[in-house]
Coordinates of C-alpha atoms and ligand atoms in Angstrom, one line a residue:
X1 CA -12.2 94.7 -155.7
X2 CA -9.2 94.8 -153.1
X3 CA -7.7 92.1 -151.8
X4 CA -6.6 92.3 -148.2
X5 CA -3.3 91.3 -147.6
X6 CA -1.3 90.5 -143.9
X7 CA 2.5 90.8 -143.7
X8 CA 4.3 87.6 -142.4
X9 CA 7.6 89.1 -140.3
X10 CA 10.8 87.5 -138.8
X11 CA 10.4 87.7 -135.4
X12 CA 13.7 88.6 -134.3
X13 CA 14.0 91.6 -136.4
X14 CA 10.1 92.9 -137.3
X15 CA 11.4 92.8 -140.9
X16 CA 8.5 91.9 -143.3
X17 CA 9.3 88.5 -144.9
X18 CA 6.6 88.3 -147.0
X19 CA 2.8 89.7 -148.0
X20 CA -0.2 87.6 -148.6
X21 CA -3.8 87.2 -149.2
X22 CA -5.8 86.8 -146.6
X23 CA -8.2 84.3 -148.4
X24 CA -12.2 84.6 -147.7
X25 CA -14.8 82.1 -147.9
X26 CA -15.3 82.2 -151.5
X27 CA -11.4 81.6 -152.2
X28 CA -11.2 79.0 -149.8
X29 CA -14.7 77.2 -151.1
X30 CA -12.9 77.5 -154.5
X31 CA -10.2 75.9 -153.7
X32 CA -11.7 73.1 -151.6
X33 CA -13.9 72.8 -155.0
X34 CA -10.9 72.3 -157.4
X35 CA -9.5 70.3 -154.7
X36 CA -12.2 67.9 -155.0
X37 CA -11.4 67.6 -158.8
X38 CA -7.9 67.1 -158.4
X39 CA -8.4 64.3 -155.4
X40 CA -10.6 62.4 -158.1
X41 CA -8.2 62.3 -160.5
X42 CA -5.0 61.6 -158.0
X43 CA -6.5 58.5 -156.6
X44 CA -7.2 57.1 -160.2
X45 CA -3.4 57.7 -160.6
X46 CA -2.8 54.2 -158.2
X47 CA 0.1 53.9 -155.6
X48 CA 2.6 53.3 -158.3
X49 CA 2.3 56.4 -160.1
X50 CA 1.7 58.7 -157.3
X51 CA 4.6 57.0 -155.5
X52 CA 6.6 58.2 -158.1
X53 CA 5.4 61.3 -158.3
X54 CA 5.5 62.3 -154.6
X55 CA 9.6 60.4 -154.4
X56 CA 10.0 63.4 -157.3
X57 CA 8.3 66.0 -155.0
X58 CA 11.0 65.2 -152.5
X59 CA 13.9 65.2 -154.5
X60 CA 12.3 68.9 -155.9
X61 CA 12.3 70.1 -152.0
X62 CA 16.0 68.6 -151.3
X63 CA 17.4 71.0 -154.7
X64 CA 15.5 73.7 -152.6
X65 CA 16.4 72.9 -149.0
X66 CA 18.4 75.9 -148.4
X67 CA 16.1 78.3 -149.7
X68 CA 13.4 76.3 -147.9
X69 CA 15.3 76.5 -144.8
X70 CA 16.5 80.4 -145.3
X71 CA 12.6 80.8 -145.5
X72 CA 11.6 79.2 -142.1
X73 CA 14.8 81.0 -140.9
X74 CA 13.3 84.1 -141.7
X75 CA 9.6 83.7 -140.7
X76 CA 10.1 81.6 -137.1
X77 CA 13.7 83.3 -136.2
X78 CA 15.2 79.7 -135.9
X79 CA 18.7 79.1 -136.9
X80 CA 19.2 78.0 -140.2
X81 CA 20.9 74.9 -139.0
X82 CA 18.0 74.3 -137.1
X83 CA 15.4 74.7 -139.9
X84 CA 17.9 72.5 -142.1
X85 CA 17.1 69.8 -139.6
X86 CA 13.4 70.2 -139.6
X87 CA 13.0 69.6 -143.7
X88 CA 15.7 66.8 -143.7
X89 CA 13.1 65.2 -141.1
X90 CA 10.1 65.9 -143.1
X91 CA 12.2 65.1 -146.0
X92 CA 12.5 61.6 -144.3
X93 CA 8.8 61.2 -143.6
X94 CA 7.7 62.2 -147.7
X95 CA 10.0 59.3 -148.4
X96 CA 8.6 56.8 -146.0
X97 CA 5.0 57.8 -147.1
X98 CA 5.3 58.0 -150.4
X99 CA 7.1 54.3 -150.5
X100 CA 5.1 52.4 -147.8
X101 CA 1.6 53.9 -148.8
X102 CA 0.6 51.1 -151.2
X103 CA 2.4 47.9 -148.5
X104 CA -0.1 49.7 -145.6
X105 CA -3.1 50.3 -148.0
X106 CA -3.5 48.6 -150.7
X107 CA -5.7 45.9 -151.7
X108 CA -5.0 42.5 -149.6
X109 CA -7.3 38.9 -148.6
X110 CA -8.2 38.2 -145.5
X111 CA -9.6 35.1 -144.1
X112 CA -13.3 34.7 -144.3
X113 CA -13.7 32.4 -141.0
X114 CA -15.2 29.7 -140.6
X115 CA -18.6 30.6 -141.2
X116 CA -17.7 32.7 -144.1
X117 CA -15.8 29.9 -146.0
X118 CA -17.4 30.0 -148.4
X119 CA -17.0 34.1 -148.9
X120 CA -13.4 35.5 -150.6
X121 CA -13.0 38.9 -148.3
X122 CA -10.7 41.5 -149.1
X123 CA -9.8 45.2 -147.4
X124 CA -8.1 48.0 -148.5
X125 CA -8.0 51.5 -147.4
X126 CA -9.0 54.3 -150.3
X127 CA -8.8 57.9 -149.9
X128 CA -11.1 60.2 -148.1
X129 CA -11.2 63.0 -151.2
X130 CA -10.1 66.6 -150.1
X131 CA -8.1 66.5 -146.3
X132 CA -8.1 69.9 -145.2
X133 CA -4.5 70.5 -143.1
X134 CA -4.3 73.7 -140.8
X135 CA -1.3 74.1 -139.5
X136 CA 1.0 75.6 -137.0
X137 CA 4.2 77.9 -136.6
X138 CA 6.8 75.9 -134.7
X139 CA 7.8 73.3 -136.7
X140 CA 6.0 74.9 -140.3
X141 CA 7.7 72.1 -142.4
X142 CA 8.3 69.4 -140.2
X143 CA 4.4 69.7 -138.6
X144 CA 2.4 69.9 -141.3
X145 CA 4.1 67.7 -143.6
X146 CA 3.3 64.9 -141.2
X147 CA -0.7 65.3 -142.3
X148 CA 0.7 66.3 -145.8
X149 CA 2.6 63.8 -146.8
X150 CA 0.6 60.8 -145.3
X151 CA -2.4 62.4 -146.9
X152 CA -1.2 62.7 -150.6
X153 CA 0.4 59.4 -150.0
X154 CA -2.8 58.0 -149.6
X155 CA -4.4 59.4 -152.5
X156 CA -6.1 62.5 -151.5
X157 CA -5.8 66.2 -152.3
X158 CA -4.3 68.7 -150.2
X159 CA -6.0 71.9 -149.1
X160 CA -3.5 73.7 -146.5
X161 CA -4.0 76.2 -144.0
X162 CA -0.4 77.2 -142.5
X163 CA -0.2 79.8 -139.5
X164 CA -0.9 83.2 -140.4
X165 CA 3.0 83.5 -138.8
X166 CA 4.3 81.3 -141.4
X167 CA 2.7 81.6 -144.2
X168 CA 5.3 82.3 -146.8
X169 CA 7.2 78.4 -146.4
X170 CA 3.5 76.9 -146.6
X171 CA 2.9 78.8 -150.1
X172 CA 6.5 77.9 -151.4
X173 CA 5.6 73.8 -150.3
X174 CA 2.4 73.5 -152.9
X175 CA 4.2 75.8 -155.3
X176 CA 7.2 73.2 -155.4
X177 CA 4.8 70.0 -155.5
X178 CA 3.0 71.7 -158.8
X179 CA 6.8 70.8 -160.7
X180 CA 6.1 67.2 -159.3
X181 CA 2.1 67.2 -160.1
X182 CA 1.3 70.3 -162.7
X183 CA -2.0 68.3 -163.9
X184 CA -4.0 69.0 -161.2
X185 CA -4.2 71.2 -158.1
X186 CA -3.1 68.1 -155.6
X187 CA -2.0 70.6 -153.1
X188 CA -3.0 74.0 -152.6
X189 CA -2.5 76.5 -150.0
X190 CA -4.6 79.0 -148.8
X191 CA -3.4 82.2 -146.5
X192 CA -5.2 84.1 -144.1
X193 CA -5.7 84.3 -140.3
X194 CA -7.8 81.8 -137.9
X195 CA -11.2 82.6 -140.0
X196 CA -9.4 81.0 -142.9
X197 CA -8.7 77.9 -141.2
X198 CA -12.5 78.2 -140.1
X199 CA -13.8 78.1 -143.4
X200 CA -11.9 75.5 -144.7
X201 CA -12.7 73.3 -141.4
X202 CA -16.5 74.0 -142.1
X203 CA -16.6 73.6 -145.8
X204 CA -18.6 70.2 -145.9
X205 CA -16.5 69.2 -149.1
X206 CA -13.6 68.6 -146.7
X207 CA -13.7 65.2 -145.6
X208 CA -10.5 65.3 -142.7
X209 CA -9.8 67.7 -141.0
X210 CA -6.2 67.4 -139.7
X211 CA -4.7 70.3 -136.8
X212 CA -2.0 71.5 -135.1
X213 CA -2.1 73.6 -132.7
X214 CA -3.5 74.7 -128.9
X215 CA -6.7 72.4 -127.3
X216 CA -8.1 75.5 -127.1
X217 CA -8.8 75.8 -130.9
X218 CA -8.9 72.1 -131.3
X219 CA -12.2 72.6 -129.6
X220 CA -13.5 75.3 -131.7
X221 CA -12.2 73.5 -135.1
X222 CA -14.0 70.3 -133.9
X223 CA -17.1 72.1 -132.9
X224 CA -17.0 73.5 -136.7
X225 CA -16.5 70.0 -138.3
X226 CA -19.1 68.8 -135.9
X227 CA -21.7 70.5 -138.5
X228 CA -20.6 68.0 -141.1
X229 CA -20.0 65.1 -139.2
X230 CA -16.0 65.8 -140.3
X231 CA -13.5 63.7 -138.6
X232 CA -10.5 65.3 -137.4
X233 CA -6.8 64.6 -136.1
X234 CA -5.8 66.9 -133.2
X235 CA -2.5 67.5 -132.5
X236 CA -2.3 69.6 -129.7
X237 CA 0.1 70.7 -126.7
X238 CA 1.6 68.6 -124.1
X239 CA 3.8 69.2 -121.0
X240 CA 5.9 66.7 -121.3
X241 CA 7.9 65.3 -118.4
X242 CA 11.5 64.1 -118.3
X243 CA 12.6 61.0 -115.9
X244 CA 15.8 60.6 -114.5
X245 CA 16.2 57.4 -112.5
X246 CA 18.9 56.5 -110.7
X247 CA 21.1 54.3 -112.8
X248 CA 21.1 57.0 -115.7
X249 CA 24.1 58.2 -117.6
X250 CA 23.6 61.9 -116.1
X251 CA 26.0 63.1 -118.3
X252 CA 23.4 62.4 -121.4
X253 CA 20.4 63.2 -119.5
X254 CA 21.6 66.6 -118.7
X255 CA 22.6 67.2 -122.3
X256 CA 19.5 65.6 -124.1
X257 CA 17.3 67.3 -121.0
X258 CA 18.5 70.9 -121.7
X259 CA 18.6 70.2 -125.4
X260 CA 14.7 69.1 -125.1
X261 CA 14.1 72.0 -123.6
X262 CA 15.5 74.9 -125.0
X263 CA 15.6 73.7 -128.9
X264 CA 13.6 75.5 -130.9
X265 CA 13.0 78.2 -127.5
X266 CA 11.0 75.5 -125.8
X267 CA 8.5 76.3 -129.1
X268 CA 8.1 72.3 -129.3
X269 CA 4.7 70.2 -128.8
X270 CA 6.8 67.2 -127.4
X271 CA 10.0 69.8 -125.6
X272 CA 10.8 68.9 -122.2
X273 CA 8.6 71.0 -119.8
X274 CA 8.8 69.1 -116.5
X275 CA 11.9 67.0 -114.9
X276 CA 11.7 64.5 -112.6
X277 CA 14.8 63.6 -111.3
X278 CA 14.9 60.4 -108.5
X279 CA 16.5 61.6 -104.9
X280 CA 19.6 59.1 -105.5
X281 CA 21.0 61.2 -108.2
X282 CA 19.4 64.5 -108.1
X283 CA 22.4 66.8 -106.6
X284 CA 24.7 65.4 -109.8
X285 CA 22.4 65.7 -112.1
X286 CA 21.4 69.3 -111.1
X287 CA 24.7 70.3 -111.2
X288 CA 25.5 68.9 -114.6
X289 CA 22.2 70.4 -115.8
X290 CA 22.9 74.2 -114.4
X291 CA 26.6 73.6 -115.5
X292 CA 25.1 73.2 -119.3
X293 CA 22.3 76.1 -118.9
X294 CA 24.9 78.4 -118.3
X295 CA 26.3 78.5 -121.4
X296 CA 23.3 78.7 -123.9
X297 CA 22.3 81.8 -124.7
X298 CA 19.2 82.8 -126.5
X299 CA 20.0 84.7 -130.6
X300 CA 23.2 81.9 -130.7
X301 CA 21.9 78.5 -129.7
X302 CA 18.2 79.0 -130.4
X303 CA 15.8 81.7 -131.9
X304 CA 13.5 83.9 -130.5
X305 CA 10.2 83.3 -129.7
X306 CA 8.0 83.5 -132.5
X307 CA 4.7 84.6 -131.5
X308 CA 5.1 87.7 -130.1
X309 CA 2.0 86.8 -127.5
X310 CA 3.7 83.8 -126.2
X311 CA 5.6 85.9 -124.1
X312 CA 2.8 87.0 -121.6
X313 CA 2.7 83.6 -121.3
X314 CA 6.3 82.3 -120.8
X315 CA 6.6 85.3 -118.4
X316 CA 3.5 84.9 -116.6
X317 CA 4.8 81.0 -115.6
X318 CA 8.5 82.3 -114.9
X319 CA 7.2 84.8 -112.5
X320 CA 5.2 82.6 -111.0
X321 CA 7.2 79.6 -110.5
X322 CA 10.2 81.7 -109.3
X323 CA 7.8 83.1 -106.5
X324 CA 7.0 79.8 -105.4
X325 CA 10.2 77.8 -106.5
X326 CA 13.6 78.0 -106.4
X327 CA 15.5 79.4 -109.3
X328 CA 18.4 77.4 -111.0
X329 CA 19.1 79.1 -114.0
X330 CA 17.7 82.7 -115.1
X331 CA 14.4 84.3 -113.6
X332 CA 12.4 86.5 -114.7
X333 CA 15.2 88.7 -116.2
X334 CA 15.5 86.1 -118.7
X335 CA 13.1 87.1 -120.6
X336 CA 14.5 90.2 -123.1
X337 CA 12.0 90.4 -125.8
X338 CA 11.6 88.5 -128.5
X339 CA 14.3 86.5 -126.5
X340 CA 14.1 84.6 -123.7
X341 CA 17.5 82.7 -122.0
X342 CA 17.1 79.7 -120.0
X343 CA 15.0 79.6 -117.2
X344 CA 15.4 76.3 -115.0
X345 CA 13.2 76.4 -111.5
X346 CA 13.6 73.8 -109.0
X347 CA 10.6 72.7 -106.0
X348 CA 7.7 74.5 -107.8
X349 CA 3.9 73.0 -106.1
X350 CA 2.5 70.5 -108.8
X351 CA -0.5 72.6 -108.9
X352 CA 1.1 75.8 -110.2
X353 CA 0.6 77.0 -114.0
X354 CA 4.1 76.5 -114.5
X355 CA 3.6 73.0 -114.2
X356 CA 0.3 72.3 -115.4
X357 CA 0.0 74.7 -118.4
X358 CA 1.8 74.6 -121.2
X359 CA 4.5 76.9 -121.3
X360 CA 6.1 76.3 -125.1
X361 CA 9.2 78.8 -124.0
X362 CA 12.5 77.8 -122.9
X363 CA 11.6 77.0 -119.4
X364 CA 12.0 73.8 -117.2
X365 CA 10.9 72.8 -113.4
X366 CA 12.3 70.4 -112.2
X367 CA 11.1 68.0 -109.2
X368 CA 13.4 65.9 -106.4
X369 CA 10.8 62.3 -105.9
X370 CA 11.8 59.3 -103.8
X371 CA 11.8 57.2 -107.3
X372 CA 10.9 56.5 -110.6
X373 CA 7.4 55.1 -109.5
X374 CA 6.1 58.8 -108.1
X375 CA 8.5 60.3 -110.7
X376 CA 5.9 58.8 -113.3
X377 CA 2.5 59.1 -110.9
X378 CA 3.7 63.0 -110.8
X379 CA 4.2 63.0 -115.1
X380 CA 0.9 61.0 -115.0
X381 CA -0.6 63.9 -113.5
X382 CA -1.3 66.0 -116.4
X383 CA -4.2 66.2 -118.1
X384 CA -2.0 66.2 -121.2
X385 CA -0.5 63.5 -122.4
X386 CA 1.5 63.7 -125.6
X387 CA 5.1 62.0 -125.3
X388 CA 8.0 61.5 -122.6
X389 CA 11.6 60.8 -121.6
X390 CA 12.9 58.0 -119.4
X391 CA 17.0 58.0 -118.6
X392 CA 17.7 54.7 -116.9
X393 CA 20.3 52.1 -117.9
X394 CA 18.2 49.5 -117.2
X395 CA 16.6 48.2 -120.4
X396 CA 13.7 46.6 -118.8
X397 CA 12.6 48.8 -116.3
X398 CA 12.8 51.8 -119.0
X399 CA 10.4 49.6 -121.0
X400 CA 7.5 49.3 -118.3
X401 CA 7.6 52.7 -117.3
X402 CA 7.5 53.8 -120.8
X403 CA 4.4 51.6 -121.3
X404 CA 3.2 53.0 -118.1
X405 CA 3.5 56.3 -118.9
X406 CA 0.0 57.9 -120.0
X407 CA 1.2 59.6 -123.8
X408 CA 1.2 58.5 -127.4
X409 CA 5.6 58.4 -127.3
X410 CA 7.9 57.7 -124.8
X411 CA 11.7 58.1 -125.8
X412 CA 14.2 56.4 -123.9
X413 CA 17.9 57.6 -123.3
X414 CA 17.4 60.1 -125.8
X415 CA 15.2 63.3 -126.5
X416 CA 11.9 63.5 -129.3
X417 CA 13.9 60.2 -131.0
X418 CA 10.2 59.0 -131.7
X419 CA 9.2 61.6 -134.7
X420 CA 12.4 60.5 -136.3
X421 CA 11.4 57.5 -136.8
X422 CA 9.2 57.6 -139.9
X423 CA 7.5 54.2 -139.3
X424 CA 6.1 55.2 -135.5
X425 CA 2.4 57.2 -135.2
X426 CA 2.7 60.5 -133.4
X427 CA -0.4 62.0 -131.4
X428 CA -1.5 62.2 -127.9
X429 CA -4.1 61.8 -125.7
X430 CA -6.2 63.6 -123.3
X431 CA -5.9 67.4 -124.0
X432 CA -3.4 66.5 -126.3
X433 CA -5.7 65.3 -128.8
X434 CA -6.6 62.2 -131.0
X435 CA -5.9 60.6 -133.8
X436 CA -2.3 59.7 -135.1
X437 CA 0.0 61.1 -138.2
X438 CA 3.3 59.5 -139.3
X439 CA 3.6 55.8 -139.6
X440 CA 1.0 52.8 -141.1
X441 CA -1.4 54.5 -139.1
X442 CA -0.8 57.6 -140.4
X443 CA -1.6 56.3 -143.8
X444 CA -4.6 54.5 -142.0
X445 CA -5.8 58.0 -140.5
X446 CA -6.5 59.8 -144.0
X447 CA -8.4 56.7 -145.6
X448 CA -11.5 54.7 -145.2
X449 CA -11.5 50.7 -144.6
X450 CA -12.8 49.5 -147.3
X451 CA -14.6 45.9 -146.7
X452 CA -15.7 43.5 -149.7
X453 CA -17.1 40.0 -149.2
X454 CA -17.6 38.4 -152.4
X455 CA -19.4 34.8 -152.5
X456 CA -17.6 32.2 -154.5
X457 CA -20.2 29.6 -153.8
X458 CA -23.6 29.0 -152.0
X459 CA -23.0 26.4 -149.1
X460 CA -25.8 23.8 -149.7
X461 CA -28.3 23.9 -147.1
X462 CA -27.1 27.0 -145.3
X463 CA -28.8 29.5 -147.0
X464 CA -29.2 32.2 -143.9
X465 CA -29.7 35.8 -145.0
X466 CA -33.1 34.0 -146.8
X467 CA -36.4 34.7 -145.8
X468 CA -36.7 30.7 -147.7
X469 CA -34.3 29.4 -144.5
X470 CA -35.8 26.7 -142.7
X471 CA -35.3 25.4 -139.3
X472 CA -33.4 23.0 -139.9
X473 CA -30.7 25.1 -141.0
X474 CA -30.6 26.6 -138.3
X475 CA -30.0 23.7 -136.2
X476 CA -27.0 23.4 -138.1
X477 CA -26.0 26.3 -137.4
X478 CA -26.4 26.0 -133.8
X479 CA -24.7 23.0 -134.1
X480 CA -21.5 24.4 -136.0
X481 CA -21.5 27.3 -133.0
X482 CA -21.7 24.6 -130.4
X483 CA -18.3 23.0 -132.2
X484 CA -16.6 26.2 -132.8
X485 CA -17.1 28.4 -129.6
X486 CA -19.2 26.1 -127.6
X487 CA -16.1 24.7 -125.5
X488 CA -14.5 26.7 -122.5
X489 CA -10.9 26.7 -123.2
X490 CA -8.8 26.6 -119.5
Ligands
NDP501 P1 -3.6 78.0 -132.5 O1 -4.1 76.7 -132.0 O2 -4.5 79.2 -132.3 O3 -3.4 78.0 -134.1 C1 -3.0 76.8 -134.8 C2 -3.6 76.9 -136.3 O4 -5.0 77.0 -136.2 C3 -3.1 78.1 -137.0 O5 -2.9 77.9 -138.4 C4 -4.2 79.1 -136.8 O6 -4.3 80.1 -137.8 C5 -5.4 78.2 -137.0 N1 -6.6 78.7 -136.4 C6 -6.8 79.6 -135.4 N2 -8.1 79.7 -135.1 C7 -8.8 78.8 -135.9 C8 -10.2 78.5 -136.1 N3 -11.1 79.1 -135.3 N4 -10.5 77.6 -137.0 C9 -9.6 77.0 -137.7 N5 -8.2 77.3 -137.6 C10 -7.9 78.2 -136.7 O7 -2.2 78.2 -132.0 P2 -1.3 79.5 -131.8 O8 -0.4 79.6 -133.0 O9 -2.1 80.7 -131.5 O10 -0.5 79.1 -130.5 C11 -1.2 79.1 -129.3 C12 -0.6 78.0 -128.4 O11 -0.8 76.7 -129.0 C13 0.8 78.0 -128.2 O12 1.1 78.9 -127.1 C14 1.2 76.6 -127.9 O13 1.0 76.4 -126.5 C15 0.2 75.8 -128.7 N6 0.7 75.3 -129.9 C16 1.0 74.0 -130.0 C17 1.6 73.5 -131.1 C18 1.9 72.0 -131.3 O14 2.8 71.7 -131.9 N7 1.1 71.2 -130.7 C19 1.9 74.3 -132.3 C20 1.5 75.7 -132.1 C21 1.0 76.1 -131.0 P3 -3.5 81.5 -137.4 O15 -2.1 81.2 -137.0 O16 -3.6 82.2 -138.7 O17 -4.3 82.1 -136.3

């Protein structure tokens, strides 16, 4: 039998990185079913031990980090720095998981109420089993180890699906955790191209289904968990907006704008894709921002882009804002395949693709508004909402229109600050998906509540799940409502 095999390549150069099966049904049933041995055996292991284990795991991937990072260098094009960045973040987010996991989860009393007095009630929040993760190219450490981490940390095997465009750092993740775990196949990886991902999402062994990726194959992976009744976490796109109010240092709001959205080549779910800057300040601040453009250069500061379709895309909302906009920075010569410079576009109609569709490249339009109120009615307007910026000096007013502002994230005076911060949930909403990695409720997301009333002693003459209860139990039931709810409080 031959196995097919796909090439993984860098991006920048076409050199082939790496070759690797690309896994069928069977091998992907397969693993699910070993997975559901290993997820058995992982949750017996209790918090402590697979605390310690998973604390091991991470110190295993920081011996490796630069030949983890030379590895995403190779298959995404990023700069090595830049890669270093993303596993010292996910680095930061095994640690958090694997330490807070039992504090978030594990077995604690809680009141039984009045009525219940008589009851001792406790919750805790076990594993699901086998979490399938399918994940994406951008961010191929950083991404999936948000669903990865938070998964094993809360005691259930790992069956990952990376991008068929990064396979190679997925492969080397669940052969590094095997040093940490070699018992048991806690978390395996499977190769392949979108079918792969398909059969793993429709495999009804799989109990979570986490994804990263477009809304337009959130659909499809939801409709395929639909069969099974599997939940899922979607972490899709966004087209995130960037405020500038009047009082804002413009000086950091120029640099943490452009850096928000040309990092990575704009290849970022939460990058700055729309800027809002009030009418007070906007001639500064443009200034400052073009000033900065100018000197980043796609192949020094950032990477290429690393889907080689993506650029149809990029191109097709350059060419099209720059027709209806005004350009700032670069046009439509910026884009030099696999490379694309800077492209900032001022005054483009709110109902172009440009502004409404994701872009993912290193593009920006940016928009003059009489305020911070219509700056965040106009970010409002998306029918993405994943995260946000707000520059304003003003501690207070940053605070309600980050609350105002229709995402899962806001970051204030600073870019993305959110996902460092291991103890806040990332996710969207709208077409940027549901459900939340990262954080308690991260834990939360790959477990289910688990509820247990235990009676510690019958309550005389209040027997009520009896068919033997008599009416004059219930009158004294009525009357205990009557005492405990019966009152209108002013
Ligand atoms: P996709 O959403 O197509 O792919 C994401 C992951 O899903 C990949 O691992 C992919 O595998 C897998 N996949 C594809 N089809 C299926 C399927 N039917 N069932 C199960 N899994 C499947 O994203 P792309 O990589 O094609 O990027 C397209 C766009 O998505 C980008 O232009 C960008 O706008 C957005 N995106 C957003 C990301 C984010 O961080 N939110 C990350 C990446 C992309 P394979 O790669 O092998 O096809």
């Amino acid at each position: 039998m031959t196995t097919l095999t796909f090439d993984s390549l860098n991006p920048a150069t076409g050199v082939v990185v790496g070759s690797h099966p690309k896994q069928g049904s069977d091998t992907v049933h397969e693993a699910v079913g070993r997975a559901e041995e290993a997820a058995r055996w992982w949750a017996g292991l209790g918090h402590a031990e697979r605390k310690r284990r998973l604390l091991d795991y991470k110190a295993v991937i920081v011996r490796h980090l630069r030949e983890l990072a030379e590895l995403v260098h190779q298959e995404t094009g990023k700069p090595v720095a830049d890669a270093t960045l993303e596993l010292v973040l996910a680095i930061t987010h095994l640690d958090w998981a694997a330490r807070n996991a039992q504090k978030v989860l594990g077995r604690r009393r809680v009141s039984g109420g009045m009525i219940g007095a008589n009851l001792a009630a406790s919750l805790e929040y076990l594993p699901l089993g086998v979490v399938g993760v399918i994940g994406p190219w951008n961010y191929p450490v950083f991404t999936p180890m948000g669903s990865i981490a938070y998964a094993l940390a809360a005691g259930n095997a790992v069956v990952f699906k990376p991008s068929e465009l990064t396979p190679g750092v997925g492969v080397r993740l669940a052969q590094l955790f095997a040093e940490s775990v070699p018992e048991q196949p806690v978390f395996q990886t499977v190769t392949g191209f979108g079918e792969t991902g398909a059969f793993l999402a429709s495999d009804p062994r799989v109990r979570k289904i986490a994804f990263t990726g477009s809304t337009a194959t959130a659909k499809r992976v939801m409709a395929a968990c639909a069969e099974n009744l599997t939940p899922l976490v979607a972490e899709c796109g966004g087209k995130d907006a960037f405020i500038v109010d009047a009082d804002a240092d413009l000086e950091a709001a120029a640099d943490a704008c452009l850096w928000g959205a040309m990092a990575n080549a704009g290849q970022t779910c939460t990058g700055v894709e729309r800027v809002y800057v009030v009418d007070a300040v906007y001639e500064p601040f443009m200034e400052l921002l073009s000033r900065r453009a100018s000197s980043i250069k796609a192949g020094e500061h950032y990477g290429p882009i690393t889907m080689p379709g993506q650029l149809d895309i990029i191109k097709r909302h350059i060419d099209d804002a720059t027709k209806s906009g005004r350009a700032i920075t670069g046009g439509p010569d910026s884009v030099r395949a696999p490379f694309v410079d800077p492209v900032i576009v001022a005054d483009v109609p709110e109902d172009s693709p440009a502004v409404r569709e994701e872009t993912f490249g290193p593009t920006i339009t940016v928009r003059r508004t009489r305020d911070a109120q219509e700056a965040l009615d106009l970010a409002n307007a998306s029918s993405y909402g994943l995260a946000g910026t707000i520059f304003t000096r003003n501690t207070r007013r940053a605070m309600e229109l980050a609350r105002a502002m229709r995402t899962g994230m806001t970051a204030i005076n600073s870019v993305i600050s959110f996902a460092g911060v291991p103890s806040l949930p990332f996710g969207g909403t709208g077409d940027s998906g549901f459900g939340r990695i990262h954080g308690a409720d991260g834990l939360r997301e790959f477990t289910r509540p688990k509820a247990i009333s235990r009676q510690r002693f019958a309550v005389p003459g209040m027997n009520l799940t009896s068919f033997a209860r008599g009416a004059d139990e219930l009158e004294r039931l009525i009357r205990l409502v009557t005492f405990l709810h019966g009152r209108r409080k002013r």
